[in-house]
């Protein structure tokens, strides 16, 4: 059962892209011949500047591919705007071991797709491709110009920075409300530059459009209950120095708990982190032979179990999803004890940290999850015994906020 569960989990992790919900959202693009095409564009919440887009003419229509050579502007309503421009592009290497000794950018003319971050009387645009980050500006309908920034090195491999862009901000965008100190604190980043361009447009009496709105994560609270199936692999070091492995019986026990989840503000809300304290208990008994005499050994254990981990959601539609989870966990013991023909001091109990992997399904506010918790040692302080606890749980949850 456990091996089958792990195989299913591995399969879903490698095929998760099949289920990932990426919506086709209302938008349009403008062709090279200035024709405006209303359509639905696949919003993939890009981190890097894309080279192509998927779109549909209607929501039920066929998926088509739009490449850079076939349009000059693309807009997803209230989310993204991309424009194609021929710009001065710095192709200097950004790799630390390949940095140039020249502090000046190695500009070459190149046609690229730029992401419009702020649009107004002055517009801020960006190009991002892994380690390459370049920002541009445009005044009115004028030409797009680069904000100059370059990382370079010296012969003794000291890393230096050309921050010419700050002088550009000071001279190209004079505003009484923007001080030189404000510009000195403006980093070469989307957040800082967006704040600057929003403020400058406001200074010019214009309310600019911010296409890439600041995202915030969301919190969810959940209560859940269900059952643990627990078993243990047990070994005893007997006084006559013979080691006996004991097959302890598996047992079902109830569990209940609460979970706090934080959905991370990127990648279409597909990743989250969580903490889910819950009640866990195990009572097991087994027998073994020592010098031809049958003996019995039992374990009683309960704890507040605290898994802390991550979750990856694969959306089926707006209301339902499959999710995978992984966690590390610690126990806060409540009751501990051993019995039968062999008893151990309660001070021997100290539970090692463990791991857990899970798979579940959620519909609206309801969820069901199966979770596997492999070997955890319950008797870390003992030199006479080893009790490795294995658990498998099924829980049903309800989201309260």
PDB file of N, CA, C and O in Angstrom, residues 42-70:
ATOM      1  N   UNK A  42      -3.775  33.266 -22.778  1.00  0.00           N
ATOM      2  CA  UNK A  42      -3.380  32.413 -21.666  1.00  0.00           C
ATOM      3  C   UNK A  42      -2.424  33.176 -20.752  1.00  0.00           C
ATOM      4  O   UNK A  42      -1.304  33.506 -21.123  1.00  0.00           O
ATOM      5  N   UNK A  43      -2.889  33.458 -19.560  1.00  0.00           N
ATOM      6  CA  UNK A  43      -2.090  34.210 -18.585  1.00  0.00           C
ATOM      7  C   UNK A  43      -1.246  33.240 -17.770  1.00  0.00           C
ATOM      8  O   UNK A  43      -1.742  32.549 -16.880  1.00  0.00           O
ATOM      9  N   UNK A  44       0.047  33.202 -18.058  1.00  0.00           N
ATOM     10  CA  UNK A  44       0.948  32.285 -17.373  1.00  0.00           C
ATOM     11  C   UNK A  44       1.736  32.978 -16.278  1.00  0.00           C
ATOM     12  O   UNK A  44       2.705  32.411 -15.759  1.00  0.00           O
ATOM     13  N   UNK A  45       1.357  34.209 -15.950  1.00  0.00           N
ATOM     14  CA  UNK A  45       1.970  34.929 -14.835  1.00  0.00           C
ATOM     15  C   UNK A  45       3.489  34.906 -14.950  1.00  0.00           C
ATOM     16  O   UNK A  45       4.208  34.551 -14.035  1.00  0.00           O
ATOM     17  N   UNK A  46       3.969  35.346 -16.095  1.00  0.00           N
ATOM     18  CA  UNK A  46       5.358  35.181 -16.477  1.00  0.00           C
ATOM     19  C   UNK A  46       6.328  35.857 -15.513  1.00  0.00           C
ATOM     20  O   UNK A  46       6.147  37.009 -15.124  1.00  0.00           O
ATOM     21  N   UNK A  47       7.402  35.145 -15.169  1.00  0.00           N
ATOM     22  CA  UNK A  47       8.522  35.762 -14.462  1.00  0.00           C
ATOM     23  C   UNK A  47       9.529  36.315 -15.462  1.00  0.00           C
ATOM     24  O   UNK A  47      10.106  37.375 -15.247  1.00  0.00           O
ATOM     25  N   UNK A  48       9.767  35.572 -16.544  1.00  0.00           N
ATOM     26  CA  UNK A  48      10.636  36.033 -17.619  1.00  0.00           C
ATOM     27  C   UNK A  48       9.800  36.585 -18.767  1.00  0.00           C
ATOM     28  O   UNK A  48       8.628  36.239 -18.929  1.00  0.00           O
ATOM     29  N   UNK A  49      10.412  37.439 -19.574  1.00  0.00           N
ATOM     30  CA  UNK A  49       9.715  37.979 -20.746  1.00  0.00           C
ATOM     31  C   UNK A  49       9.459  36.835 -21.726  1.00  0.00           C
ATOM     32  O   UNK A  49      10.395  36.162 -22.156  1.00  0.00           O
ATOM     33  N   UNK A  50       8.209  36.567 -22.089  1.00  0.00           N
ATOM     34  CA  UNK A  50       7.906  35.417 -22.962  1.00  0.00           C
ATOM     35  C   UNK A  50       8.279  35.685 -24.416  1.00  0.00           C
ATOM     36  O   UNK A  50       8.415  36.834 -24.846  1.00  0.00           O
ATOM     37  N   UNK A  51       8.423  34.609 -25.174  1.00  0.00           N
ATOM     38  CA  UNK A  51       8.714  34.727 -26.610  1.00  0.00           C
ATOM     39  C   UNK A  51       7.496  34.389 -27.457  1.00  0.00           C
ATOM     40  O   UNK A  51       7.477  34.636 -28.659  1.00  0.00           O
ATOM     41  N   UNK A  52       6.462  33.809 -26.835  1.00  0.00           N
ATOM     42  CA  UNK A  52       5.238  33.473 -27.562  1.00  0.00           C
ATOM     43  C   UNK A  52       4.070  33.425 -26.583  1.00  0.00           C
ATOM     44  O   UNK A  52       4.261  33.356 -25.367  1.00  0.00           O
ATOM     45  N   UNK A  53       2.870  33.473 -27.143  1.00  0.00           N
ATOM     46  CA  UNK A  53       1.648  33.448 -26.334  1.00  0.00           C
ATOM     47  C   UNK A  53       0.670  32.448 -26.948  1.00  0.00           C
ATOM     48  O   UNK A  53       0.660  32.247 -28.167  1.00  0.00           O
ATOM     49  N   UNK A  54      -0.161  31.861 -26.095  1.00  0.00           N
ATOM     50  CA  UNK A  54      -1.277  31.053 -26.571  1.00  0.00           C
ATOM     51  C   UNK A  54      -2.562  31.861 -26.386  1.00  0.00           C
ATOM     52  O   UNK A  54      -2.728  32.546 -25.375  1.00  0.00           O
ATOM     53  N   UNK A  55      -3.453  31.772 -27.361  1.00  0.00           N
ATOM     54  CA  UNK A  55      -4.697  32.531 -27.273  1.00  0.00           C
ATOM     55  C   UNK A  55      -5.821  31.790 -27.975  1.00  0.00           C
ATOM     56  O   UNK A  55      -5.598  30.835 -28.736  1.00  0.00           O
ATOM     57  N   UNK A  56      -7.058  32.210 -27.657  1.00  0.00           N
ATOM     58  CA  UNK A  56      -8.250  31.691 -28.308  1.00  0.00           C
ATOM     59  C   UNK A  56      -9.084  32.864 -28.793  1.00  0.00           C
ATOM     60  O   UNK A  56      -9.150  33.903 -28.115  1.00  0.00           O
ATOM     61  N   UNK A  57      -9.715  32.715 -29.914  1.00  0.00           N
ATOM     62  CA  UNK A  57     -10.612  33.774 -30.406  1.00  0.00           C
ATOM     63  C   UNK A  57     -11.889  33.822 -29.575  1.00  0.00           C
ATOM     64  O   UNK A  57     -12.477  34.880 -29.392  1.00  0.00           O
ATOM     65  N   UNK A  58     -12.344  32.659 -29.092  1.00  0.00           N
ATOM     66  CA  UNK A  58     -13.455  32.556 -28.138  1.00  0.00           C
ATOM     67  C   UNK A  58     -13.028  31.589 -27.044  1.00  0.00           C
ATOM     68  O   UNK A  58     -12.097  30.799 -27.233  1.00  0.00           O
ATOM     69  N   UNK A  59     -13.709  31.632 -25.898  1.00  0.00           N
ATOM     70  CA  UNK A  59     -13.317  30.756 -24.796  1.00  0.00           C
ATOM     71  C   UNK A  59     -13.413  29.285 -25.152  1.00  0.00           C
ATOM     72  O   UNK A  59     -12.668  28.451 -24.626  1.00  0.00           O
ATOM     73  N   UNK A  60     -14.338  28.946 -26.057  1.00  0.00           N
ATOM     74  CA  UNK A  60     -14.501  27.548 -26.460  1.00  0.00           C
ATOM     75  C   UNK A  60     -13.736  27.228 -27.736  1.00  0.00           C
ATOM     76  O   UNK A  60     -13.816  26.103 -28.250  1.00  0.00           O
ATOM     77  N   UNK A  61     -12.986  28.200 -28.241  1.00  0.00           N
ATOM     78  CA  UNK A  61     -12.290  28.009 -29.506  1.00  0.00           C
ATOM     79  C   UNK A  61     -10.996  27.224 -29.363  1.00  0.00           C
ATOM     80  O   UNK A  61     -10.571  26.844 -28.273  1.00  0.00           O
ATOM     81  N   UNK A  62     -10.346  27.000 -30.503  1.00  0.00           N
ATOM     82  CA  UNK A  62      -9.086  26.276 -30.532  1.00  0.00           C
ATOM     83  C   UNK A  62      -7.941  27.164 -30.048  1.00  0.00           C
ATOM     84  O   UNK A  62      -7.977  28.390 -30.195  1.00  0.00           O
ATOM     85  N   UNK A  63      -6.947  26.544 -29.474  1.00  0.00           N
ATOM     86  CA  UNK A  63      -5.770  27.274 -28.990  1.00  0.00           C
ATOM     87  C   UNK A  63      -4.846  27.575 -30.175  1.00  0.00           C
ATOM     88  O   UNK A  63      -4.515  26.688 -30.969  1.00  0.00           O
ATOM     89  N   UNK A  64      -4.435  28.844 -30.280  1.00  0.00           N
ATOM     90  CA  UNK A  64      -3.500  29.264 -31.317  1.00  0.00           C
ATOM     91  C   UNK A  64      -2.261  29.864 -30.661  1.00  0.00           C
ATOM     92  O   UNK A  64      -2.285  30.249 -29.491  1.00  0.00           O
ATOM     93  N   UNK A  65      -1.179  29.931 -31.418  1.00  0.00           N
ATOM     94  CA  UNK A  65       0.086  30.444 -30.903  1.00  0.00           C
ATOM     95  C   UNK A  65       0.435  31.750 -31.610  1.00  0.00           C
ATOM     96  O   UNK A  65       0.367  31.841 -32.843  1.00  0.00           O
ATOM     97  N   UNK A  66       0.776  32.744 -30.821  1.00  0.00           N
ATOM     98  CA  UNK A  66       1.157  34.063 -31.340  1.00  0.00           C
ATOM     99  C   UNK A  66       2.628  34.286 -31.018  1.00  0.00           C
ATOM    100  O   UNK A  66       3.023  34.285 -29.855  1.00  0.00           O
ATOM    101  N   UNK A  67       3.438  34.479 -32.065  1.00  0.00           N
ATOM    102  CA  UNK A  67       4.878  34.657 -31.884  1.00  0.00           C
ATOM    103  C   UNK A  67       5.277  36.108 -32.116  1.00  0.00           C
ATOM    104  O   UNK A  67       4.514  36.911 -32.646  1.00  0.00           O
ATOM    105  N   UNK A  68       6.500  36.416 -31.708  1.00  0.00           N
ATOM    106  CA  UNK A  68       6.979  37.797 -31.683  1.00  0.00           C
ATOM    107  C   UNK A  68       6.867  38.491 -33.029  1.00  0.00           C
ATOM    108  O   UNK A  68       6.556  39.685 -33.091  1.00  0.00           O
ATOM    109  N   UNK A  69       7.075  37.785 -34.113  1.00  0.00           N
ATOM    110  CA  UNK A  69       7.054  38.420 -35.428  1.00  0.00           C
ATOM    111  C   UNK A  69       5.674  38.777 -35.926  1.00  0.00           C
ATOM    112  O   UNK A  69       5.536  39.441 -36.966  1.00  0.00           O
ATOM    113  N   UNK A  70       4.611  38.380 -35.200  1.00  0.00           N
ATOM    114  CA  UNK A  70       3.248  38.540 -35.697  1.00  0.00           C
ATOM    115  C   UNK A  70       2.438  39.621 -34.987  1.00  0.00           C
ATOM    116  O   UNK A  70       1.263  39.789 -35.269  1.00  0.00           O
TER     117      UNK A  70
END
